[in-house]
Amino acid sequence: RDPHSFFADGAAIIVALLSGRHEAAADTGRKVTQLHPRFSAAYKPYLAALGHLGEQREAAVVHRRLLQLEPDFSLRSFRTTAPFARREDLEHYCAGLSLAGVV
């Protein structure tokens, strides 16, 4: 009922992704992006989860949607702006993005 709950749900995608619960991250990502298709921050961990799951078809669709919202999104741009304190979290996230086709 909270019109801003998608912010917390977006964070939940990241928590699930970094916990290695890729299926849960993808499920939450699907829900958040369907309810709020212009919330680009949700697409990134969702896409990384799909990469880790090997879901190439769905990842391609999600990647295209993300690029419509953020045309300059790349692995390099993500690395320079990602706020992770632990290097292993950044590497896990980036590995998923790479597996999903982000260059």
PDB file of N, CA and C in Angstrom:
ATOM      1  N   ARG A   1       0.809  -1.201   0.000  1.00  0.00           N
ATOM      2  CA  ARG A   1       0.000   0.000   0.000  1.00  0.00           C
ATOM      3  C   ARG A   1       0.850   1.262   0.000  1.00  0.00           C
ATOM      4  N   ASP A   2       2.073   1.146   0.473  1.00  0.00           N
ATOM      5  CA  ASP A   2       2.979   2.293   0.497  1.00  0.00           C
ATOM      6  C   ASP A   2       3.440   2.598  -0.922  1.00  0.00           C
ATOM      7  N   PRO A   3       3.190   3.788  -1.424  1.00  0.00           N
ATOM      8  CA  PRO A   3       3.567   4.101  -2.806  1.00  0.00           C
ATOM      9  C   PRO A   3       5.081   4.156  -3.027  1.00  0.00           C
ATOM     10  N   HIS A   4       5.857   4.152  -1.947  1.00  0.00           N
ATOM     11  CA  HIS A   4       7.315   4.203  -2.068  1.00  0.00           C
ATOM     12  C   HIS A   4       7.983   2.903  -1.630  1.00  0.00           C
ATOM     13  N   SER A   5       7.214   1.864  -1.470  1.00  0.00           N
ATOM     14  CA  SER A   5       7.768   0.592  -1.002  1.00  0.00           C
ATOM     15  C   SER A   5       8.759  -0.011  -1.992  1.00  0.00           C
ATOM     16  N   PHE A   6       8.677   0.411  -3.248  1.00  0.00           N
ATOM     17  CA  PHE A   6       9.592  -0.150  -4.240  1.00  0.00           C
ATOM     18  C   PHE A   6      11.050   0.187  -3.928  1.00  0.00           C
ATOM     19  N   PHE A   7      11.307   1.257  -3.150  1.00  0.00           N
ATOM     20  CA  PHE A   7      12.680   1.550  -2.750  1.00  0.00           C
ATOM     21  C   PHE A   7      13.214   0.432  -1.854  1.00  0.00           C
ATOM     22  N   ALA A   8      12.417   0.041  -0.877  1.00  0.00           N
ATOM     23  CA  ALA A   8      12.820  -1.049   0.020  1.00  0.00           C
ATOM     24  C   ALA A   8      12.899  -2.361  -0.740  1.00  0.00           C
ATOM     25  N   ASP A   9      11.964  -2.583  -1.644  1.00  0.00           N
ATOM     26  CA  ASP A   9      11.990  -3.805  -2.449  1.00  0.00           C
ATOM     27  C   ASP A   9      13.225  -3.839  -3.346  1.00  0.00           C
ATOM     28  N   GLY A  10      13.617  -2.678  -3.861  1.00  0.00           N
ATOM     29  CA  GLY A  10      14.834  -2.601  -4.668  1.00  0.00           C
ATOM     30  C   GLY A  10      16.057  -2.978  -3.850  1.00  0.00           C
ATOM     31  N   ALA A  11      16.096  -2.524  -2.610  1.00  0.00           N
ATOM     32  CA  ALA A  11      17.199  -2.896  -1.720  1.00  0.00           C
ATOM     33  C   ALA A  11      17.165  -4.392  -1.420  1.00  0.00           C
ATOM     34  N   ALA A  12      15.977  -4.958  -1.316  1.00  0.00           N
ATOM     35  CA  ALA A  12      15.852  -6.393  -1.050  1.00  0.00           C
ATOM     36  C   ALA A  12      16.436  -7.227  -2.187  1.00  0.00           C
ATOM     37  N   ILE A  13      16.359  -6.724  -3.404  1.00  0.00           N
ATOM     38  CA  ILE A  13      16.964  -7.432  -4.541  1.00  0.00           C
ATOM     39  C   ILE A  13      18.473  -7.526  -4.329  1.00  0.00           C
ATOM     40  N   ILE A  14      19.069  -6.426  -3.914  1.00  0.00           N
ATOM     41  CA  ILE A  14      20.518  -6.399  -3.690  1.00  0.00           C
ATOM     42  C   ILE A  14      20.906  -7.341  -2.557  1.00  0.00           C
ATOM     43  N   VAL A  15      20.161  -7.320  -1.471  1.00  0.00           N
ATOM     44  CA  VAL A  15      20.450  -8.201  -0.336  1.00  0.00           C
ATOM     45  C   VAL A  15      20.399  -9.659  -0.768  1.00  0.00           C
ATOM     46  N   ALA A  16      19.363 -10.032  -1.500  1.00  0.00           N
ATOM     47  CA  ALA A  16      19.245 -11.419  -1.966  1.00  0.00           C
ATOM     48  C   ALA A  16      20.390 -11.766  -2.917  1.00  0.00           C
ATOM     49  N   LEU A  17      20.713 -10.872  -3.831  1.00  0.00           N
ATOM     50  CA  LEU A  17      21.807 -11.107  -4.776  1.00  0.00           C
ATOM     51  C   LEU A  17      23.114 -11.345  -4.046  1.00  0.00           C
ATOM     52  N   LEU A  18      23.456 -10.462  -3.131  1.00  0.00           N
ATOM     53  CA  LEU A  18      24.738 -10.569  -2.438  1.00  0.00           C
ATOM     54  C   LEU A  18      24.774 -11.707  -1.428  1.00  0.00           C
ATOM     55  N   SER A  19      23.610 -12.239  -1.092  1.00  0.00           N
ATOM     56  CA  SER A  19      23.527 -13.411  -0.218  1.00  0.00           C
ATOM     57  C   SER A  19      23.575 -14.700  -1.014  1.00  0.00           C
ATOM     58  N   GLY A  20      23.677 -14.572  -2.332  1.00  0.00           N
ATOM     59  CA  GLY A  20      23.714 -15.758  -3.188  1.00  0.00           C
ATOM     60  C   GLY A  20      22.355 -16.366  -3.448  1.00  0.00           C
ATOM     61  N   ARG A  21      21.304 -15.669  -3.071  1.00  0.00           N
ATOM     62  CA  ARG A  21      19.941 -16.144  -3.301  1.00  0.00           C
ATOM     63  C   ARG A  21      19.444 -15.535  -4.613  1.00  0.00           C
ATOM     64  N   HIS A  22      20.031 -16.012  -5.695  1.00  0.00           N
ATOM     65  CA  HIS A  22      19.798 -15.417  -7.012  1.00  0.00           C
ATOM     66  C   HIS A  22      18.362 -15.586  -7.496  1.00  0.00           C
ATOM     67  N   GLU A  23      17.756 -16.709  -7.213  1.00  0.00           N
ATOM     68  CA  GLU A  23      16.361 -16.919  -7.629  1.00  0.00           C
ATOM     69  C   GLU A  23      15.445 -15.931  -6.907  1.00  0.00           C
ATOM     70  N   ALA A  24      15.668 -15.735  -5.617  1.00  0.00           N
ATOM     71  CA  ALA A  24      14.857 -14.776  -4.857  1.00  0.00           C
ATOM     72  C   ALA A  24      15.084 -13.357  -5.383  1.00  0.00           C
ATOM     73  N   ALA A  25      16.326 -13.033  -5.711  1.00  0.00           N
ATOM     74  CA  ALA A  25      16.629 -11.706  -6.265  1.00  0.00           C
ATOM     75  C   ALA A  25      15.906 -11.505  -7.591  1.00  0.00           C
ATOM     76  N   ALA A  26      15.924 -12.518  -8.431  1.00  0.00           N
ATOM     77  CA  ALA A  26      15.250 -12.424  -9.727  1.00  0.00           C
ATOM     78  C   ALA A  26      13.739 -12.304  -9.540  1.00  0.00           C
ATOM     79  N   ASP A  27      13.174 -13.076  -8.640  1.00  0.00           N
ATOM     80  CA  ASP A  27      11.729 -13.003  -8.388  1.00  0.00           C
ATOM     81  C   ASP A  27      11.319 -11.608  -7.916  1.00  0.00           C
ATOM     82  N   THR A  28      12.066 -11.064  -6.966  1.00  0.00           N
ATOM     83  CA  THR A  28      11.757  -9.723  -6.471  1.00  0.00           C
ATOM     84  C   THR A  28      11.983  -8.684  -7.561  1.00  0.00           C
ATOM     85  N   GLY A  29      13.039  -8.870  -8.348  1.00  0.00           N
ATOM     86  CA  GLY A  29      13.313  -7.960  -9.462  1.00  0.00           C
ATOM     87  C   GLY A  29      12.176  -7.924 -10.469  1.00  0.00           C
ATOM     88  N   ARG A  30      11.636  -9.092 -10.775  1.00  0.00           N
ATOM     89  CA  ARG A  30      10.491  -9.150 -11.700  1.00  0.00           C
ATOM     90  C   ARG A  30       9.319  -8.333 -11.158  1.00  0.00           C
ATOM     91  N   LYS A  31       9.034  -8.540  -9.883  1.00  0.00           N
ATOM     92  CA  LYS A  31       7.882  -7.855  -9.273  1.00  0.00           C
ATOM     93  C   LYS A  31       8.075  -6.339  -9.249  1.00  0.00           C
ATOM     94  N   VAL A  32       9.251  -5.909  -8.810  1.00  0.00           N
ATOM     95  CA  VAL A  32       9.501  -4.474  -8.683  1.00  0.00           C
ATOM     96  C   VAL A  32       9.484  -3.793 -10.048  1.00  0.00           C
ATOM     97  N   THR A  33      10.124  -4.402 -11.044  1.00  0.00           N
ATOM     98  CA  THR A  33      10.185  -3.763 -12.359  1.00  0.00           C
ATOM     99  C   THR A  33       8.837  -3.797 -13.077  1.00  0.00           C
ATOM    100  N   GLN A  34       7.997  -4.763 -12.750  1.00  0.00           N
ATOM    101  CA  GLN A  34       6.654  -4.770 -13.327  1.00  0.00           C
ATOM    102  C   GLN A  34       5.792  -3.677 -12.711  1.00  0.00           C
ATOM    103  N   LEU A  35       5.923  -3.492 -11.406  1.00  0.00           N
ATOM    104  CA  LEU A  35       5.128  -2.468 -10.719  1.00  0.00           C
ATOM    105  C   LEU A  35       5.644  -1.053 -10.990  1.00  0.00           C
ATOM    106  N   HIS A  36       6.963  -0.923 -11.150  1.00  0.00           N
ATOM    107  CA  HIS A  36       7.591   0.386 -11.354  1.00  0.00           C
ATOM    108  C   HIS A  36       8.615   0.289 -12.476  1.00  0.00           C
ATOM    109  N   PRO A  37       8.158   0.217 -13.716  1.00  0.00           N
ATOM    110  CA  PRO A  37       9.059  -0.023 -14.846  1.00  0.00           C
ATOM    111  C   PRO A  37      10.072   1.092 -15.113  1.00  0.00           C
ATOM    112  N   ARG A  38       9.921   2.249 -14.508  1.00  0.00           N
ATOM    113  CA  ARG A  38      10.887   3.337 -14.729  1.00  0.00           C
ATOM    114  C   ARG A  38      11.910   3.450 -13.597  1.00  0.00           C
ATOM    115  N   PHE A  39      11.850   2.568 -12.624  1.00  0.00           N
ATOM    116  CA  PHE A  39      12.790   2.562 -11.492  1.00  0.00           C
ATOM    117  C   PHE A  39      14.033   1.770 -11.913  1.00  0.00           C
ATOM    118  N   SER A  40      14.964   2.462 -12.542  1.00  0.00           N
ATOM    119  CA  SER A  40      16.117   1.791 -13.156  1.00  0.00           C
ATOM    120  C   SER A  40      17.013   1.075 -12.154  1.00  0.00           C
ATOM    121  N   ALA A  41      17.061   1.549 -10.921  1.00  0.00           N
ATOM    122  CA  ALA A  41      17.933   0.925  -9.922  1.00  0.00           C
ATOM    123  C   ALA A  41      17.571  -0.538  -9.662  1.00  0.00           C
ATOM    124  N   ALA A  42      16.316  -0.907  -9.857  1.00  0.00           N
ATOM    125  CA  ALA A  42      15.900  -2.294  -9.623  1.00  0.00           C
ATOM    126  C   ALA A  42      16.375  -3.235 -10.727  1.00  0.00           C
ATOM    127  N   TYR A  43      16.582  -2.707 -11.918  1.00  0.00           N
ATOM    128  CA  TYR A  43      16.984  -3.552 -13.037  1.00  0.00           C
ATOM    129  C   TYR A  43      18.403  -4.104 -12.872  1.00  0.00           C
ATOM    130  N   LYS A  44      19.256  -3.361 -12.222  1.00  0.00           N
ATOM    131  CA  LYS A  44      20.668  -3.748 -12.136  1.00  0.00           C
ATOM    132  C   LYS A  44      20.894  -5.018 -11.309  1.00  0.00           C
ATOM    133  N   PRO A  45      20.427  -5.086 -10.062  1.00  0.00           N
ATOM    134  CA  PRO A  45      20.624  -6.337  -9.323  1.00  0.00           C
ATOM    135  C   PRO A  45      19.785  -7.483  -9.903  1.00  0.00           C
ATOM    136  N   TYR A  46      18.641  -7.163 -10.442  1.00  0.00           N
ATOM    137  CA  TYR A  46      17.802  -8.155 -11.115  1.00  0.00           C
ATOM    138  C   TYR A  46      18.585  -8.762 -12.274  1.00  0.00           C
ATOM    139  N   LEU A  47      19.200  -7.920 -13.064  1.00  0.00           N
ATOM    140  CA  LEU A  47      19.991  -8.370 -14.206  1.00  0.00           C
ATOM    141  C   LEU A  47      21.185  -9.201 -13.748  1.00  0.00           C
ATOM    142  N   ALA A  48      21.856  -8.778 -12.692  1.00  0.00           N
ATOM    143  CA  ALA A  48      22.990  -9.536 -12.171  1.00  0.00           C
ATOM    144  C   ALA A  48      22.544 -10.914 -11.681  1.00  0.00           C
ATOM    145  N   ALA A  49      21.401 -10.976 -11.032  1.00  0.00           N
ATOM    146  CA  ALA A  49      20.875 -12.266 -10.568  1.00  0.00           C
ATOM    147  C   ALA A  49      20.593 -13.180 -11.754  1.00  0.00           C
ATOM    148  N   LEU A  50      20.000 -12.632 -12.804  1.00  0.00           N
ATOM    149  CA  LEU A  50      19.726 -13.433 -13.999  1.00  0.00           C
ATOM    150  C   LEU A  50      21.021 -13.953 -14.619  1.00  0.00           C
ATOM    151  N   GLY A  51      22.062 -13.133 -14.602  1.00  0.00           N
ATOM    152  CA  GLY A  51      23.358 -13.581 -15.106  1.00  0.00           C
ATOM    153  C   GLY A  51      23.878 -14.765 -14.322  1.00  0.00           C
ATOM    154  N   HIS A  52      23.805 -14.693 -13.020  1.00  0.00           N
ATOM    155  CA  HIS A  52      24.266 -15.806 -12.179  1.00  0.00           C
ATOM    156  C   HIS A  52      23.420 -17.063 -12.388  1.00  0.00           C
ATOM    157  N   LEU A  53      22.160 -16.875 -12.722  1.00  0.00           N
ATOM    158  CA  LEU A  53      21.267 -18.017 -12.957  1.00  0.00           C
ATOM    159  C   LEU A  53      21.397 -18.583 -14.367  1.00  0.00           C
ATOM    160  N   GLY A  54      22.109 -17.880 -15.245  1.00  0.00           N
ATOM    161  CA  GLY A  54      22.243 -18.334 -16.627  1.00  0.00           C
ATOM    162  C   GLY A  54      20.991 -18.123 -17.451  1.00  0.00           C
ATOM    163  N   GLU A  55      20.144 -17.204 -17.037  1.00  0.00           N
ATOM    164  CA  GLU A  55      18.883 -16.914 -17.725  1.00  0.00           C
ATOM    165  C   GLU A  55      19.127 -15.866 -18.824  1.00  0.00           C
ATOM    166  N   GLN A  56      19.759 -16.297 -19.901  1.00  0.00           N
ATOM    167  CA  GLN A  56      20.191 -15.375 -20.943  1.00  0.00           C
ATOM    168  C   GLN A  56      19.043 -14.675 -21.669  1.00  0.00           C
ATOM    169  N   ARG A  57      17.981 -15.375 -21.966  1.00  0.00           N
ATOM    170  CA  ARG A  57      16.856 -14.746 -22.692  1.00  0.00           C
ATOM    171  C   ARG A  57      16.219 -13.629 -21.879  1.00  0.00           C
ATOM    172  N   GLU A  58      15.899 -13.952 -20.635  1.00  0.00           N
ATOM    173  CA  GLU A  58      15.281 -12.924 -19.779  1.00  0.00           C
ATOM    174  C   GLU A  58      16.269 -11.791 -19.530  1.00  0.00           C
ATOM    175  N   ALA A  59      17.543 -12.120 -19.354  1.00  0.00           N
ATOM    176  CA  ALA A  59      18.566 -11.101 -19.127  1.00  0.00           C
ATOM    177  C   ALA A  59      18.650 -10.140 -20.312  1.00  0.00           C
ATOM    178  N   ALA A  60      18.533 -10.654 -21.513  1.00  0.00           N
ATOM    179  CA  ALA A  60      18.597  -9.789 -22.702  1.00  0.00           C
ATOM    180  C   ALA A  60      17.446  -8.788 -22.708  1.00  0.00           C
ATOM    181  N   VAL A  61      16.268  -9.229 -22.324  1.00  0.00           N
ATOM    182  CA  VAL A  61      15.096  -8.342 -22.268  1.00  0.00           C
ATOM    183  C   VAL A  61      15.295  -7.274 -21.186  1.00  0.00           C
ATOM    184  N   VAL A  62      15.730  -7.708 -20.022  1.00  0.00           N
ATOM    185  CA  VAL A  62      15.938  -6.783 -18.905  1.00  0.00           C
ATOM    186  C   VAL A  62      17.046  -5.790 -19.243  1.00  0.00           C
ATOM    187  N   HIS A  63      18.095  -6.268 -19.880  1.00  0.00           N
ATOM    188  CA  HIS A  63      19.202  -5.391 -20.269  1.00  0.00           C
ATOM    189  C   HIS A  63      18.714  -4.310 -21.237  1.00  0.00           C
ATOM    190  N   ARG A  64      17.913  -4.693 -22.220  1.00  0.00           N
ATOM    191  CA  ARG A  64      17.359  -3.711 -23.159  1.00  0.00           C
ATOM    192  C   ARG A  64      16.509  -2.661 -22.437  1.00  0.00           C
ATOM    193  N   ARG A  65      15.704  -3.111 -21.489  1.00  0.00           N
ATOM    194  CA  ARG A  65      14.861  -2.168 -20.737  1.00  0.00           C
ATOM    195  C   ARG A  65      15.715  -1.195 -19.931  1.00  0.00           C
ATOM    196  N   LEU A  66      16.757  -1.726 -19.306  1.00  0.00           N
ATOM    197  CA  LEU A  66      17.655  -0.876 -18.531  1.00  0.00           C
ATOM    198  C   LEU A  66      18.326   0.160 -19.428  1.00  0.00           C
ATOM    199  N   LEU A  67      18.773  -0.268 -20.602  1.00  0.00           N
ATOM    200  CA  LEU A  67      19.436   0.671 -21.516  1.00  0.00           C
ATOM    201  C   LEU A  67      18.491   1.732 -22.054  1.00  0.00           C
ATOM    202  N   GLN A  68      17.201   1.439 -22.107  1.00  0.00           N
ATOM    203  CA  GLN A  68      16.230   2.468 -22.484  1.00  0.00           C
ATOM    204  C   GLN A  68      16.156   3.553 -21.419  1.00  0.00           C
ATOM    205  N   LEU A  69      16.307   3.155 -20.163  1.00  0.00           N
ATOM    206  CA  LEU A  69      16.258   4.106 -19.052  1.00  0.00           C
ATOM    207  C   LEU A  69      17.600   4.792 -18.815  1.00  0.00           C
ATOM    208  N   GLU A  70      18.674   4.032 -18.996  1.00  0.00           N
ATOM    209  CA  GLU A  70      20.031   4.539 -18.775  1.00  0.00           C
ATOM    210  C   GLU A  70      20.902   4.115 -19.961  1.00  0.00           C
ATOM    211  N   PRO A  71      20.852   4.847 -21.063  1.00  0.00           N
ATOM    212  CA  PRO A  71      21.559   4.444 -22.283  1.00  0.00           C
ATOM    213  C   PRO A  71      23.068   4.279 -22.125  1.00  0.00           C
ATOM    214  N   ASP A  72      23.656   4.943 -21.158  1.00  0.00           N
ATOM    215  CA  ASP A  72      25.106   4.870 -20.974  1.00  0.00           C
ATOM    216  C   ASP A  72      25.535   3.825 -19.942  1.00  0.00           C
ATOM    217  N   PHE A  73      24.600   3.018 -19.473  1.00  0.00           N
ATOM    218  CA  PHE A  73      24.954   2.036 -18.445  1.00  0.00           C
ATOM    219  C   PHE A  73      25.938   1.005 -19.003  1.00  0.00           C
ATOM    220  N   SER A  74      26.997   0.786 -18.251  1.00  0.00           N
ATOM    221  CA  SER A  74      28.004  -0.204 -18.624  1.00  0.00           C
ATOM    222  C   SER A  74      28.611  -0.777 -17.356  1.00  0.00           C
ATOM    223  N   LEU A  75      29.358  -1.836 -17.509  1.00  0.00           N
ATOM    224  CA  LEU A  75      30.044  -2.433 -16.367  1.00  0.00           C
ATOM    225  C   LEU A  75      31.037  -1.430 -15.780  1.00  0.00           C
ATOM    226  N   ARG A  76      31.717  -0.720 -16.646  1.00  0.00           N
ATOM    227  CA  ARG A  76      32.698   0.269 -16.190  1.00  0.00           C
ATOM    228  C   ARG A  76      32.023   1.393 -15.396  1.00  0.00           C
ATOM    229  N   SER A  77      30.919   1.910 -15.919  1.00  0.00           N
ATOM    230  CA  SER A  77      30.226   2.991 -15.205  1.00  0.00           C
ATOM    231  C   SER A  77      29.693   2.500 -13.863  1.00  0.00           C
ATOM    232  N   PHE A  78      29.218   1.254 -13.846  1.00  0.00           N
ATOM    233  CA  PHE A  78      28.714   0.703 -12.592  1.00  0.00           C
ATOM    234  C   PHE A  78      29.835   0.598 -11.566  1.00  0.00           C
ATOM    235  N   ARG A  79      30.978   0.071 -11.993  1.00  0.00           N
ATOM    236  CA  ARG A  79      32.122  -0.083 -11.085  1.00  0.00           C
ATOM    237  C   ARG A  79      32.541   1.246 -10.464  1.00  0.00           C
ATOM    238  N   THR A  80      32.473   2.308 -11.238  1.00  0.00           N
ATOM    239  CA  THR A  80      32.940   3.599 -10.721  1.00  0.00           C
ATOM    240  C   THR A  80      31.952   4.259  -9.776  1.00  0.00           C
ATOM    241  N   THR A  81      30.696   3.848  -9.808  1.00  0.00           N
ATOM    242  CA  THR A  81      29.695   4.493  -8.958  1.00  0.00           C
ATOM    243  C   THR A  81      29.116   3.584  -7.876  1.00  0.00           C
ATOM    244  N   ALA A  82      29.419   2.292  -7.915  1.00  0.00           N
ATOM    245  CA  ALA A  82      28.845   1.348  -6.946  1.00  0.00           C
ATOM    246  C   ALA A  82      29.346   1.661  -5.530  1.00  0.00           C
ATOM    247  N   PRO A  83      28.452   1.698  -4.570  1.00  0.00           N
ATOM    248  CA  PRO A  83      28.820   2.127  -3.216  1.00  0.00           C
ATOM    249  C   PRO A  83      29.214   0.999  -2.256  1.00  0.00           C
ATOM    250  N   PHE A  84      29.690  -0.111  -2.762  1.00  0.00           N
ATOM    251  CA  PHE A  84      29.948  -1.258  -1.893  1.00  0.00           C
ATOM    252  C   PHE A  84      31.241  -1.100  -1.098  1.00  0.00           C
ATOM    253  N   ALA A  85      31.157  -1.402   0.190  1.00  0.00           N
ATOM    254  CA  ALA A  85      32.334  -1.336   1.060  1.00  0.00           C
ATOM    255  C   ALA A  85      33.198  -2.585   0.901  1.00  0.00           C
ATOM    256  N   ARG A  86      32.554  -3.704   0.651  1.00  0.00           N
ATOM    257  CA  ARG A  86      33.297  -4.966   0.507  1.00  0.00           C
ATOM    258  C   ARG A  86      33.554  -5.254  -0.966  1.00  0.00           C
ATOM    259  N   ARG A  87      34.817  -5.432  -1.294  1.00  0.00           N
ATOM    260  CA  ARG A  87      35.206  -5.694  -2.685  1.00  0.00           C
ATOM    261  C   ARG A  87      34.532  -6.952  -3.229  1.00  0.00           C
ATOM    262  N   GLU A  88      34.383  -7.980  -2.393  1.00  0.00           N
ATOM    263  CA  GLU A  88      33.768  -9.216  -2.874  1.00  0.00           C
ATOM    264  C   GLU A  88      32.304  -9.017  -3.270  1.00  0.00           C
ATOM    265  N   ASP A  89      31.617  -8.076  -2.632  1.00  0.00           N
ATOM    266  CA  ASP A  89      30.242  -7.769  -3.032  1.00  0.00           C
ATOM    267  C   ASP A  89      30.225  -7.124  -4.415  1.00  0.00           C
ATOM    268  N   LEU A  90      31.111  -6.167  -4.625  1.00  0.00           N
ATOM    269  CA  LEU A  90      31.214  -5.529  -5.932  1.00  0.00           C
ATOM    270  C   LEU A  90      31.555  -6.553  -7.009  1.00  0.00           C
ATOM    271  N   GLU A  91      32.490  -7.437  -6.720  1.00  0.00           N
ATOM    272  CA  GLU A  91      32.908  -8.434  -7.716  1.00  0.00           C
ATOM    273  C   GLU A  91      31.776  -9.414  -8.032  1.00  0.00           C
ATOM    274  N   HIS A  92      31.026  -9.821  -7.019  1.00  0.00           N
ATOM    275  CA  HIS A  92      29.902 -10.744  -7.236  1.00  0.00           C
ATOM    276  C   HIS A  92      28.834 -10.081  -8.106  1.00  0.00           C
ATOM    277  N   TYR A  93      28.517  -8.853  -7.783  1.00  0.00           N
ATOM    278  CA  TYR A  93      27.526  -8.081  -8.533  1.00  0.00           C
ATOM    279  C   TYR A  93      27.988  -7.922  -9.979  1.00  0.00           C
ATOM    280  N   CYS A  94      29.230  -7.486 -10.172  1.00  0.00           N
ATOM    281  CA  CYS A  94      29.759  -7.262 -11.516  1.00  0.00           C
ATOM    282  C   CYS A  94      29.872  -8.562 -12.320  1.00  0.00           C
ATOM    283  N   ALA A  95      30.201  -9.646 -11.658  1.00  0.00           N
ATOM    284  CA  ALA A  95      30.255 -10.933 -12.339  1.00  0.00           C
ATOM    285  C   ALA A  95      28.886 -11.289 -12.903  1.00  0.00           C
ATOM    286  N   GLY A  96      27.840 -11.066 -12.117  1.00  0.00           N
ATOM    287  CA  GLY A  96      26.493 -11.332 -12.598  1.00  0.00           C
ATOM    288  C   GLY A  96      26.105 -10.454 -13.769  1.00  0.00           C
ATOM    289  N   LEU A  97      26.460  -9.183 -13.692  1.00  0.00           N
ATOM    290  CA  LEU A  97      26.178  -8.280 -14.810  1.00  0.00           C
ATOM    291  C   LEU A  97      26.904  -8.738 -16.074  1.00  0.00           C
ATOM    292  N   SER A  98      28.151  -9.115 -15.913  1.00  0.00           N
ATOM    293  CA  SER A  98      28.934  -9.589 -17.054  1.00  0.00           C
ATOM    294  C   SER A  98      28.322 -10.857 -17.658  1.00  0.00           C
ATOM    295  N   LEU A  99      27.933 -11.790 -16.796  1.00  0.00           N
ATOM    296  CA  LEU A  99      27.298 -13.024 -17.268  1.00  0.00           C
ATOM    297  C   LEU A  99      25.976 -12.734 -17.984  1.00  0.00           C
ATOM    298  N   ALA A 100      25.343 -11.619 -17.643  1.00  0.00           N
ATOM    299  CA  ALA A 100      24.089 -11.227 -18.259  1.00  0.00           C
ATOM    300  C   ALA A 100      24.284 -10.457 -19.561  1.00  0.00           C
ATOM    301  N   GLY A 101      25.535 -10.203 -19.915  1.00  0.00           N
ATOM    302  CA  GLY A 101      25.810  -9.550 -21.188  1.00  0.00           C
ATOM    303  C   GLY A 101      26.151  -8.078 -21.113  1.00  0.00           C
ATOM    304  N   VAL A 102      26.284  -7.547 -19.911  1.00  0.00           N
ATOM    305  CA  VAL A 102      26.655  -6.138 -19.780  1.00  0.00           C
ATOM    306  C   VAL A 102      28.152  -6.019 -20.042  1.00  0.00           C
ATOM    307  N   VAL A 103      28.516  -5.083 -20.886  1.00  0.00           N
ATOM    308  CA  VAL A 103      29.933  -4.846 -21.198  1.00  0.00           C
ATOM    309  C   VAL A 103      30.359  -3.467 -20.732  1.00  0.00           C
TER     310      VAL A 103
END
